[in-house]
Amino acid sequence: MKHESMYLHPELETMPRSEINRLQMERLQQTLQRCMCIPFYKQRFAEIGLKPEDIHTLDDLQKIPFTTKQDLREHYPFGLSAVPLEKVVRLHSSSGTTGTPTVILHTQHDLDEWANAVARCLYMVGLRKGDIFQNSSGYGMFTGGLGFQYGAERLGMLTVPAAAGNTKRQIKFITDFGTTALHAIPSYAGRLYEVMEEMGIDPRRDTKLRTLIIGAEPHSDEQRRRIEDMLGVKAYNSFGMSEMCGPGVAFECPEQNGLHIWEDYYIVEIVNPDTLEPVPEGEIGELVLTTINREAMPLLRYRTRDLTRILPGDCPCGRHHKRLDRMKGRSDDMMILKGVNIFPIQIENILMQFKELGNEYLITLTNLEANDEMTVEVELNDFTDDYGFLQRLTKEITRQLKDEILITPRVKLVPKGSLPKQEGKAVRVKDLRKTLI
Ligand code: ADP
Ligand code: ZN
């Protein structure tokens, strides 16, 4: 049922498909004009004899070449700016999980619109003025810090820029300030709970937390449910990346059935990463995004390398913006073992179904005499020396993993707290294979 107060930007959030398409076309035209101020795009268009005027429909977008992370690196730091540097008021950089960092520039308009998008997301999951919003993201270059800060302030919430690290202090802020909503990466949410337990704090009894925003790294639905159960909260998936501003690109609504991608900011395509052709509707492929609401650094058909699909059908929340499925991972996360393609998230999906297991796991790949081997180490929730039980559990986990990934991994159950912990995004795979060529 439609209800005005459910939406921060009712007109933009509930516009019908025809209206979305019209707005996208209008903003795309403006973006293309802006791109012609960037020598890189000007030359790209000239090379194939394409003019902005040749793009008449959204389907015509396919005539435009893709932009890649490599293009961003080659024009580092200011080469892709569409405006003079005096108009740029902020610079952000990707966290560099997968190589050399890239730079993204913003005008004041870009920052305002980014804050509006994040505010829209937070409002969508029920946060309002009066809520106390704590952000455990790293501040600085990582966009999860300032991105949520400005979005939460725009909504008028009391915002606590706690930043990353120092978990005990983080928890003290939660209890002392009566934090009602927290932004944390999923691997850190589990860590918070562990430390709360050590400190004798029961999140349901001793805190006012009720909403968690989790994102920035792939996680399974099982892991989300665990976080919700542990902390007594509702947890919403948040997707973004520095190249697209940061958080606020796509976000779950209260239905928790996929992430609405804001189509008044981005044109979304899903392509086959090998052929670069659009995949049939509903199929998994690489997410490709075109910014249509950005001044300083518009990006056309940017290959995100993230794999997902568009969920079919309408969402009962009344928003017609397309919904992305939970990210399957990045194309570079894919492991190829004995010719089988495997994503870490497939393994997580299985592990998280065992209540005997904790949240931490590590996949190690080795090759002995040209034979690929996978070892999955996973932490146990409780200590036990019941050897028979451990053996049965190991066997059952191995069997279920084999069913899912088609190869038999070596499963090792390890005591809680024994796997290495990262400050930022979790590292789930260690590939120690030597190339034999
Ligand atoms: P880096 O690329 O260095 O990690 P970013 O902070 O820009 O820097 O990270 C963006 C990437 O993080 C996305 O491209 C995606 O791979 C991942 N990511 C962000 N949010 C999510 C999410 N909700 N689920 C899965 N992956 C996510
Ligand atoms: Zn919805």
Coordinates of C-alpha atoms and ligand atoms in Angstrom, one line a residue:
M1 CA 0.0 0.0 0.0
K2 CA 1.3 3.4 -0.9
H3 CA 1.8 5.7 2.0
E4 CA 3.5 9.1 1.6
S5 CA 5.5 8.9 4.8
M6 CA 7.3 5.8 3.6
Y7 CA 9.3 7.7 1.0
L8 CA 11.7 10.6 1.5
H9 CA 11.4 11.5 -2.2
P10 CA 7.9 10.2 -3.1
E11 CA 7.9 11.5 -6.7
L12 CA 11.3 10.1 -7.6
E13 CA 11.0 6.9 -5.6
T14 CA 7.6 5.8 -6.9
M15 CA 7.7 7.1 -10.5
P16 CA 6.4 4.5 -13.0
R17 CA 8.7 2.8 -15.5
S18 CA 7.8 5.2 -18.3
E19 CA 8.6 8.2 -16.2
I20 CA 12.0 6.6 -15.1
N21 CA 12.9 6.0 -18.7
R22 CA 12.0 9.5 -19.7
L23 CA 14.1 11.0 -16.9
Q24 CA 17.0 8.7 -17.7
M25 CA 17.0 9.7 -21.3
E26 CA 16.9 13.4 -20.4
R27 CA 19.8 13.1 -17.9
L28 CA 21.8 10.8 -20.3
Q29 CA 21.7 13.5 -23.0
Q30 CA 23.0 16.1 -20.5
T31 CA 25.7 13.6 -19.3
L32 CA 26.8 12.9 -22.9
Q33 CA 27.2 16.7 -23.5
R34 CA 29.3 16.9 -20.4
C35 CA 31.4 14.0 -21.5
M36 CA 32.4 15.8 -24.6
C37 CA 34.4 18.1 -22.3
I38 CA 36.6 15.2 -21.4
P39 CA 39.3 14.5 -24.0
F40 CA 39.2 10.7 -23.2
Y41 CA 35.5 10.4 -24.1
K42 CA 35.7 12.9 -26.9
Q43 CA 38.4 10.8 -28.6
R44 CA 36.6 7.5 -27.9
F45 CA 33.4 8.8 -29.6
A46 CA 35.4 10.3 -32.5
E47 CA 37.2 7.0 -33.1
I48 CA 34.0 5.2 -33.8
G49 CA 32.2 8.2 -35.4
L50 CA 29.7 8.4 -32.6
K51 CA 28.0 11.7 -31.6
P52 CA 25.9 12.4 -28.5
E53 CA 23.0 13.2 -30.9
D54 CA 23.1 9.6 -32.2
I55 CA 21.8 8.3 -28.9
H56 CA 18.1 8.6 -29.2
T57 CA 16.9 5.8 -27.0
L58 CA 18.1 3.9 -23.9
D59 CA 18.9 1.0 -26.2
D60 CA 21.3 3.2 -28.1
L61 CA 23.5 3.2 -25.0
Q62 CA 24.9 0.0 -26.3
K63 CA 26.7 1.9 -29.1
I64 CA 28.9 3.5 -26.5
P65 CA 32.2 1.7 -25.5
F66 CA 32.6 0.5 -21.9
T67 CA 34.7 2.4 -19.4
T68 CA 37.0 0.2 -17.2
K69 CA 38.9 0.6 -14.0
Q70 CA 42.0 0.5 -16.2
D71 CA 40.8 3.7 -18.0
L72 CA 40.5 5.4 -14.6
R73 CA 44.0 4.3 -13.7
E74 CA 45.4 5.6 -17.0
H75 CA 43.9 9.0 -16.4
Y76 CA 44.9 9.2 -12.7
P77 CA 44.4 11.5 -11.0
F78 CA 42.5 14.3 -12.8
G79 CA 42.3 13.2 -16.4
L80 CA 38.6 12.3 -16.4
S81 CA 37.3 15.5 -15.0
A82 CA 34.5 17.2 -17.0
V83 CA 34.8 20.5 -15.0
P84 CA 37.8 22.8 -14.3
L85 CA 39.5 21.7 -11.0
E86 CA 38.3 24.9 -9.3
K87 CA 34.8 23.5 -9.4
V88 CA 35.9 20.3 -7.6
V89 CA 35.4 20.3 -3.9
R90 CA 36.2 16.7 -2.9
L91 CA 38.3 13.9 -4.0
H92 CA 37.8 10.2 -3.0
S93 CA 39.7 7.2 -3.8
S94 CA 38.8 3.5 -3.9
S95 CA 40.0 1.4 -1.0
G96 CA 42.3 -0.4 -3.4
T97 CA 41.2 -4.0 -2.4
T98 CA 42.2 -5.1 -5.9
G99 CA 45.2 -3.0 -7.0
T100 CA 46.2 0.6 -7.6
P101 CA 43.7 3.1 -6.3
T102 CA 41.6 5.2 -8.5
V103 CA 40.4 8.8 -8.0
I104 CA 36.9 10.2 -8.1
L105 CA 36.1 13.9 -8.1
H106 CA 33.0 15.7 -6.9
T107 CA 31.5 19.1 -7.3
Q108 CA 29.2 20.5 -4.6
H109 CA 26.2 19.3 -6.7
D110 CA 27.7 15.8 -6.7
L111 CA 28.1 15.8 -2.9
D112 CA 24.6 17.1 -2.4
E113 CA 23.1 14.5 -4.6
W114 CA 25.1 11.8 -3.0
A115 CA 23.9 12.8 0.5
N116 CA 20.4 12.8 -0.9
A117 CA 20.8 9.3 -2.2
V118 CA 22.1 8.0 1.1
A119 CA 19.4 9.9 3.1
R120 CA 16.8 8.3 0.8
C121 CA 18.2 4.8 1.6
L122 CA 18.3 5.4 5.4
Y123 CA 14.8 6.8 5.4
M124 CA 13.6 3.8 3.3
V125 CA 14.6 1.4 6.1
G126 CA 12.7 3.4 8.7
L127 CA 15.4 5.7 10.1
R128 CA 14.2 9.2 11.0
K129 CA 15.3 12.4 12.7
G130 CA 15.5 11.3 16.4
D131 CA 17.5 8.2 15.6
I132 CA 21.1 8.0 16.7
F133 CA 23.2 6.8 13.9
Q134 CA 26.7 5.4 14.5
N135 CA 29.1 4.8 11.7
S136 CA 31.9 2.3 12.2
S137 CA 33.4 2.8 8.7
G138 CA 36.8 4.1 8.2
Y139 CA 36.7 7.8 7.5
G140 CA 39.1 9.4 5.1
M141 CA 39.4 8.1 1.5
F142 CA 37.0 5.2 2.2
T143 CA 33.7 6.4 1.0
G144 CA 31.7 4.5 3.7
G145 CA 32.8 7.1 6.2
L146 CA 31.8 10.5 4.8
G147 CA 29.2 9.0 2.5
F148 CA 27.1 7.8 5.4
Q149 CA 28.0 10.8 7.6
Y150 CA 26.5 13.4 5.2
G151 CA 23.5 11.2 4.3
A152 CA 22.6 10.6 8.0
E153 CA 23.1 14.3 8.8
R154 CA 20.9 15.3 5.8
L155 CA 18.1 13.2 7.4
G156 CA 18.7 15.1 10.6
M157 CA 19.8 12.2 12.7
L158 CA 22.3 12.6 15.5
T159 CA 25.3 11.1 13.8
V160 CA 28.3 9.5 15.6
P161 CA 31.4 9.3 13.4
A162 CA 32.9 6.6 15.6
A163 CA 35.1 5.3 12.6
A164 CA 36.7 1.9 12.4
G165 CA 38.6 0.0 15.0
N166 CA 38.7 0.0 18.8
T167 CA 35.8 -2.3 19.3
K168 CA 35.4 -1.7 23.0
R169 CA 35.1 2.0 22.4
Q170 CA 32.7 1.4 19.6
I171 CA 30.5 -0.6 22.1
K172 CA 30.8 2.0 24.8
F173 CA 29.5 4.6 22.3
I174 CA 26.6 2.3 21.5
T175 CA 25.6 1.9 25.1
D176 CA 26.4 5.5 26.3
F177 CA 24.8 7.4 23.5
G178 CA 21.8 5.0 23.0
T179 CA 22.8 4.3 19.4
T180 CA 19.7 3.0 17.5
A181 CA 21.2 2.4 14.1
L182 CA 24.7 1.3 13.1
H183 CA 26.6 1.0 9.9
A184 CA 29.1 -1.8 9.9
I185 CA 30.7 -4.1 7.4
P186 CA 29.2 -7.6 7.9
S187 CA 32.4 -9.2 9.1
Y188 CA 32.7 -6.5 11.7
A189 CA 29.2 -7.0 13.0
G190 CA 30.1 -10.5 14.1
R191 CA 33.2 -9.1 15.8
L192 CA 31.2 -6.6 17.7
Y193 CA 28.9 -9.3 19.0
E194 CA 31.9 -11.4 20.2
V195 CA 33.4 -8.4 22.1
M196 CA 30.0 -7.5 23.6
E197 CA 29.8 -11.1 24.9
E198 CA 33.2 -10.8 26.4
M199 CA 32.2 -7.5 28.1
G200 CA 29.0 -9.1 29.4
I201 CA 26.8 -6.9 27.3
D202 CA 23.5 -8.3 25.9
P203 CA 22.7 -6.2 22.8
R204 CA 18.9 -6.7 23.3
R205 CA 19.0 -5.8 27.0
D206 CA 21.8 -3.3 27.2
T207 CA 21.6 -1.4 23.9
K208 CA 18.9 0.5 21.8
L209 CA 20.2 -0.9 18.5
R210 CA 17.4 -1.9 16.2
T211 CA 18.7 -1.2 12.7
L212 CA 22.0 -2.3 11.1
I213 CA 23.2 -1.3 7.7
I214 CA 25.6 -3.9 6.4
G215 CA 27.5 -3.8 3.1
A216 CA 30.8 -3.1 1.3
E217 CA 31.6 -6.8 1.0
P218 CA 29.8 -9.8 -0.2
H219 CA 27.8 -11.7 2.4
S220 CA 25.2 -14.4 2.3
D221 CA 21.6 -14.2 3.4
E222 CA 22.5 -16.7 6.1
Q223 CA 25.1 -14.4 7.5
R224 CA 22.6 -11.5 7.5
R225 CA 20.1 -13.6 9.5
R226 CA 22.8 -14.5 12.0
I227 CA 23.7 -10.8 12.5
E228 CA 20.0 -10.1 13.0
D229 CA 19.7 -12.9 15.6
M230 CA 22.9 -12.0 17.4
L231 CA 22.3 -8.3 17.8
G232 CA 18.5 -8.3 17.9
V233 CA 18.2 -6.0 14.9
K234 CA 17.0 -5.8 11.3
A235 CA 19.9 -5.7 8.9
Y236 CA 19.8 -4.1 5.5
N237 CA 22.2 -4.7 2.6
S238 CA 23.8 -1.6 1.3
F239 CA 25.7 -1.6 -2.0
G240 CA 28.0 1.0 -3.4
M241 CA 31.5 1.7 -4.7
S242 CA 33.8 4.7 -4.9
E243 CA 33.5 5.0 -8.6
M244 CA 29.7 5.6 -8.2
C245 CA 30.3 8.0 -5.3
G246 CA 30.2 5.3 -2.6
P247 CA 27.3 4.1 -0.5
G248 CA 23.8 5.0 -1.7
V249 CA 23.9 3.2 -5.1
A250 CA 21.6 0.3 -4.2
F251 CA 19.9 -0.5 -1.0
E252 CA 17.4 -3.0 0.4
C253 CA 13.9 -1.8 1.3
P254 CA 12.0 -3.1 4.3
E255 CA 10.9 -6.1 2.2
Q256 CA 14.6 -7.3 2.2
N257 CA 14.1 -8.9 -1.2
G258 CA 16.9 -7.4 -3.3
L259 CA 18.5 -3.9 -3.5
H260 CA 16.7 -1.1 -5.3
I261 CA 19.2 0.6 -7.5
W262 CA 18.3 4.3 -7.9
E263 CA 17.6 4.7 -11.6
D264 CA 17.4 8.5 -11.4
Y265 CA 21.2 8.4 -10.7
Y266 CA 22.3 5.3 -12.7
I267 CA 21.4 3.5 -15.8
V268 CA 21.9 -0.2 -15.1
E269 CA 22.9 -3.0 -17.5
I270 CA 23.9 -6.6 -16.9
V271 CA 26.3 -8.0 -19.4
N272 CA 28.0 -11.3 -20.0
P273 CA 31.6 -10.6 -18.8
D274 CA 33.1 -12.6 -21.7
T275 CA 31.0 -11.5 -24.7
L276 CA 30.0 -8.1 -23.2
E277 CA 26.5 -8.7 -24.7
P278 CA 23.5 -8.0 -22.5
V279 CA 22.4 -11.2 -20.7
P280 CA 18.7 -12.3 -20.9
E281 CA 16.5 -10.7 -18.3
G282 CA 17.0 -12.2 -14.8
E283 CA 20.4 -13.9 -15.6
I284 CA 23.6 -13.3 -13.7
G285 CA 26.3 -11.2 -15.3
E286 CA 28.5 -8.2 -14.7
L287 CA 26.9 -5.0 -13.5
V288 CA 27.5 -2.0 -15.8
L289 CA 26.6 1.4 -14.6
T290 CA 26.3 4.8 -16.3
T291 CA 26.1 7.9 -14.0
I292 CA 23.4 10.3 -15.1
N293 CA 23.4 12.7 -12.1
R294 CA 27.0 13.7 -11.8
E295 CA 28.9 16.8 -12.9
A296 CA 32.6 16.4 -12.1
M297 CA 33.3 12.9 -13.3
P298 CA 30.5 11.2 -15.3
L299 CA 31.2 7.6 -16.2
L300 CA 29.7 5.9 -19.2
R301 CA 29.0 2.2 -19.1
Y302 CA 31.4 1.5 -16.3
R303 CA 32.3 -2.1 -15.8
T304 CA 32.0 -2.7 -12.1
R305 CA 33.2 -6.3 -12.2
D306 CA 30.5 -7.1 -9.7
L307 CA 28.3 -10.1 -10.6
T308 CA 24.6 -10.0 -9.9
R309 CA 21.3 -10.1 -11.7
I310 CA 18.1 -8.1 -11.9
L311 CA 15.3 -9.6 -9.9
P312 CA 12.1 -10.0 -12.0
G313 CA 8.8 -8.5 -10.9
D314 CA 7.6 -5.6 -8.8
C315 CA 8.4 -4.9 -5.2
P316 CA 5.5 -4.6 -2.9
C317 CA 7.0 -1.4 -1.4
G318 CA 5.8 0.7 -4.4
R319 CA 9.2 1.6 -5.7
H320 CA 9.7 0.7 -9.4
H321 CA 13.5 1.2 -9.3
K322 CA 15.0 -2.2 -10.4
R323 CA 16.2 -4.6 -7.7
L324 CA 19.6 -6.1 -7.8
D325 CA 20.1 -9.6 -6.3
R326 CA 22.7 -9.9 -3.5
M327 CA 26.1 -9.6 -5.1
K328 CA 27.7 -13.0 -6.0
G329 CA 31.2 -11.5 -5.8
R330 CA 33.5 -9.8 -8.2
S331 CA 34.6 -11.4 -11.3
D332 CA 38.1 -11.4 -9.9
D333 CA 36.9 -13.3 -6.8
M334 CA 36.1 -16.3 -8.8
M335 CA 38.4 -19.3 -8.1
I336 CA 39.0 -21.9 -10.8
L337 CA 39.8 -25.3 -9.3
K338 CA 40.2 -28.4 -11.4
G339 CA 38.3 -26.5 -14.1
V340 CA 35.3 -25.7 -11.8
N341 CA 34.3 -22.0 -11.2
I342 CA 33.7 -21.4 -7.6
F343 CA 32.8 -18.2 -5.6
P344 CA 33.6 -17.8 -1.9
I345 CA 30.0 -16.9 -1.2
Q346 CA 28.9 -20.4 -2.3
I347 CA 31.1 -21.8 0.5
E348 CA 29.9 -19.3 3.0
N349 CA 26.3 -20.1 2.2
I350 CA 26.9 -23.7 3.3
L351 CA 29.0 -23.0 6.4
M352 CA 26.6 -20.5 7.8
Q353 CA 23.9 -23.1 7.9
F354 CA 25.7 -25.0 10.6
K355 CA 24.9 -23.4 14.0
E356 CA 27.9 -25.1 15.5
L357 CA 30.1 -22.9 13.3
G358 CA 31.2 -19.3 13.9
N359 CA 31.3 -16.4 11.4
E360 CA 35.0 -16.6 10.5
Y361 CA 36.4 -18.8 7.7
L362 CA 39.4 -18.9 5.4
I363 CA 39.7 -20.7 2.1
T364 CA 43.3 -21.7 1.1
L365 CA 44.2 -22.9 -2.3
T366 CA 47.3 -24.9 -2.9
N367 CA 48.6 -27.2 -5.6
L368 CA 50.6 -30.2 -5.0
E369 CA 52.0 -31.9 -8.0
A370 CA 49.7 -30.0 -10.3
N371 CA 46.7 -31.1 -8.2
D372 CA 44.6 -28.2 -7.0
E373 CA 43.6 -28.5 -3.4
M374 CA 41.2 -26.5 -1.3
T375 CA 41.3 -26.2 2.5
V376 CA 38.4 -24.6 4.3
E377 CA 39.2 -23.6 7.9
V378 CA 36.2 -22.5 9.9
E379 CA 35.9 -21.5 13.5
L380 CA 33.8 -23.4 15.9
N381 CA 31.3 -21.5 18.1
D382 CA 32.0 -23.5 21.3
F383 CA 35.0 -25.5 22.5
T384 CA 34.6 -29.2 22.5
D385 CA 37.0 -32.2 22.7
D386 CA 34.3 -34.7 21.7
Y387 CA 36.3 -36.2 18.9
G388 CA 33.4 -38.3 17.5
F389 CA 31.2 -35.2 17.3
L390 CA 33.9 -33.2 15.5
Q391 CA 34.5 -35.9 13.1
R392 CA 30.8 -36.3 12.2
L393 CA 30.5 -32.5 11.8
T394 CA 33.6 -32.3 9.5
K395 CA 32.2 -35.1 7.4
E396 CA 28.8 -33.5 7.0
I397 CA 30.2 -30.1 6.1
T398 CA 32.5 -31.7 3.6
R399 CA 29.6 -33.6 2.0
Q400 CA 27.5 -30.5 1.7
L401 CA 30.4 -28.4 0.3
K402 CA 31.0 -31.1 -2.3
D403 CA 27.4 -31.0 -3.3
E404 CA 27.6 -27.3 -3.9
I405 CA 31.1 -26.8 -5.5
L406 CA 31.5 -30.2 -7.0
I407 CA 35.0 -30.8 -5.6
T408 CA 35.9 -32.2 -2.2
P409 CA 37.7 -29.6 0.1
R410 CA 39.7 -30.5 3.2
V411 CA 37.6 -29.1 6.1
K412 CA 39.4 -28.0 9.3
L413 CA 37.5 -27.0 12.4
V414 CA 39.5 -24.5 14.4
P415 CA 38.9 -22.9 17.8
K416 CA 37.0 -19.6 18.0
G417 CA 39.3 -16.6 17.6
S418 CA 42.1 -18.5 15.9
L419 CA 41.7 -17.2 12.3
P420 CA 43.4 -13.9 11.4
K421 CA 41.1 -10.8 11.6
Q422 CA 41.3 -7.8 9.3
E423 CA 40.7 -4.2 10.1
G424 CA 38.8 -3.5 6.9
K425 CA 37.1 -5.8 4.4
A426 CA 37.4 -9.5 5.2
V427 CA 39.9 -11.6 3.2
R428 CA 38.3 -15.0 2.7
V429 CA 40.6 -16.6 0.1
K430 CA 44.4 -17.2 0.2
D431 CA 45.6 -18.5 -3.1
L432 CA 49.0 -20.2 -2.6
R433 CA 49.0 -22.0 -5.9
K434 CA 52.2 -21.8 -8.0
T435 CA 51.7 -21.3 -11.7
L436 CA 53.2 -24.3 -13.4
I437 CA 53.9 -22.8 -16.7
Ligands
ADP1 P1 37.6 -1.4 -3.4 O1 37.2 -1.6 -4.9 O2 39.0 -1.1 -3.3 O3 37.1 -2.5 -2.5 P2 35.3 0.3 -2.8 O4 35.2 0.7 -1.4 O5 34.9 1.2 -3.8 O6 36.8 -0.1 -3.0 O7 34.5 -1.1 -2.9 C1 33.4 -1.3 -3.8 C2 33.2 -2.8 -4.0 O8 32.8 -3.4 -2.8 C3 32.1 -3.1 -4.9 O9 32.5 -3.0 -6.3 C4 31.7 -4.5 -4.5 O10 32.6 -5.4 -5.1 C5 31.9 -4.5 -3.0 N1 30.7 -4.2 -2.3 C6 30.2 -3.1 -1.9 N2 29.0 -3.2 -1.3 C7 28.7 -4.5 -1.4 C8 27.5 -5.4 -1.0 N3 26.5 -4.9 -0.3 N4 27.6 -6.7 -1.2 C9 28.7 -7.2 -1.9 N5 29.7 -6.5 -2.3 C10 29.7 -5.2 -2.1
ZN2 ZN 11.1 -2.4 -2.3

